GROMACS .gro file of C-alpha atoms in nm:
model
   61
    1UNK     CA    1  -0.243  -1.698   2.418
    2UNK     CA    2   0.046  -1.737   2.666
    3UNK     CA    3   0.049  -1.469   2.951
    4UNK     CA    4   0.440  -1.437   2.960
    5UNK     CA    5   0.411  -1.380   2.569
    6UNK     CA    6   0.167  -1.111   2.603
    7UNK     CA    7   0.337  -0.948   2.883
    8UNK     CA    8   0.668  -0.946   2.674
    9UNK     CA    9   0.448  -0.760   2.395
   10UNK     CA   10   0.327  -0.513   2.625
   11UNK     CA   11   0.674  -0.440   2.744
   12UNK     CA   12   0.822  -0.370   2.417
   13UNK     CA   13   0.507  -0.142   2.331
   14UNK     CA   14   0.590   0.069   2.654
   15UNK     CA   15   0.965   0.066   2.522
   16UNK     CA   16   0.856   0.184   2.181
   17UNK     CA   17   0.583   0.442   2.313
   18UNK     CA   18   0.797   0.578   2.594
   19UNK     CA   19   1.212   0.556   2.536
   20UNK     CA   20   1.281   0.653   2.878
   21UNK     CA   21   1.252   0.289   3.031
   22UNK     CA   22   1.559   0.076   3.037
   23UNK     CA   23   1.543  -0.189   2.753
   24UNK     CA   24   1.742  -0.439   2.975
   25UNK     CA   25   1.582  -0.383   3.308
   26UNK     CA   26   1.281  -0.162   3.284
   27UNK     CA   27   1.406   0.085   3.509
   28UNK     CA   28   1.354   0.472   3.445
   29UNK     CA   29   1.634   0.623   3.246
   30UNK     CA   30   1.828   0.925   3.311
   31UNK     CA   31   1.919   1.195   3.046
   32UNK     CA   32   2.308   1.203   3.061
   33UNK     CA   33   2.390   1.415   2.706
   34UNK     CA   34   2.204   1.577   2.434
   35UNK     CA   35   2.385   1.691   2.080
   36UNK     CA   36   2.237   1.878   1.788
   37UNK     CA   37   2.403   1.774   1.449
   38UNK     CA   38   2.295   1.936   1.128
   39UNK     CA   39   1.927   2.006   1.280
   40UNK     CA   40   1.901   1.677   1.432
   41UNK     CA   41   1.881   1.657   1.820
   42UNK     CA   42   2.016   1.327   1.967
   43UNK     CA   43   1.950   1.271   2.333
   44UNK     CA   44   2.137   0.961   2.516
   45UNK     CA   45   2.001   0.787   2.815
   46UNK     CA   46   2.173   0.549   3.052
   47UNK     CA   47   1.984   0.319   3.321
   48UNK     CA   48   1.942   0.461   3.668
   49UNK     CA   49   1.994   0.137   3.827
   50UNK     CA   50   2.338   0.070   3.996
   51UNK     CA   51   2.415  -0.249   3.827
   52UNK     CA   52   2.264  -0.199   3.493
   53UNK     CA   53   2.460  -0.085   3.201
   54UNK     CA   54   2.143  -0.013   2.977
   55UNK     CA   55   2.148   0.273   2.724
   56UNK     CA   56   1.935   0.451   2.477
   57UNK     CA   57   2.026   0.713   2.203
   58UNK     CA   58   1.683   0.884   2.088
   59UNK     CA   59   1.710   1.088   1.730
   60UNK     CA   60   1.454   1.385   1.726
   61UNK     CA   61   1.428   1.531   1.381
   0.00000   0.00000   0.00000
């Protein structure tokens, strides 16, 4: 199996396991907002890197 392929899979697993890494550049993300709607917590993250627009919304039941 190709090493680049395996590295890509490892990166995707890291994103699933820990949603605080930017899906665009792998930089650590910063929490910018959280909201509770009907008993569900939504946490909005944005990339901490200056030239990246990566974002992530986490839903916590």
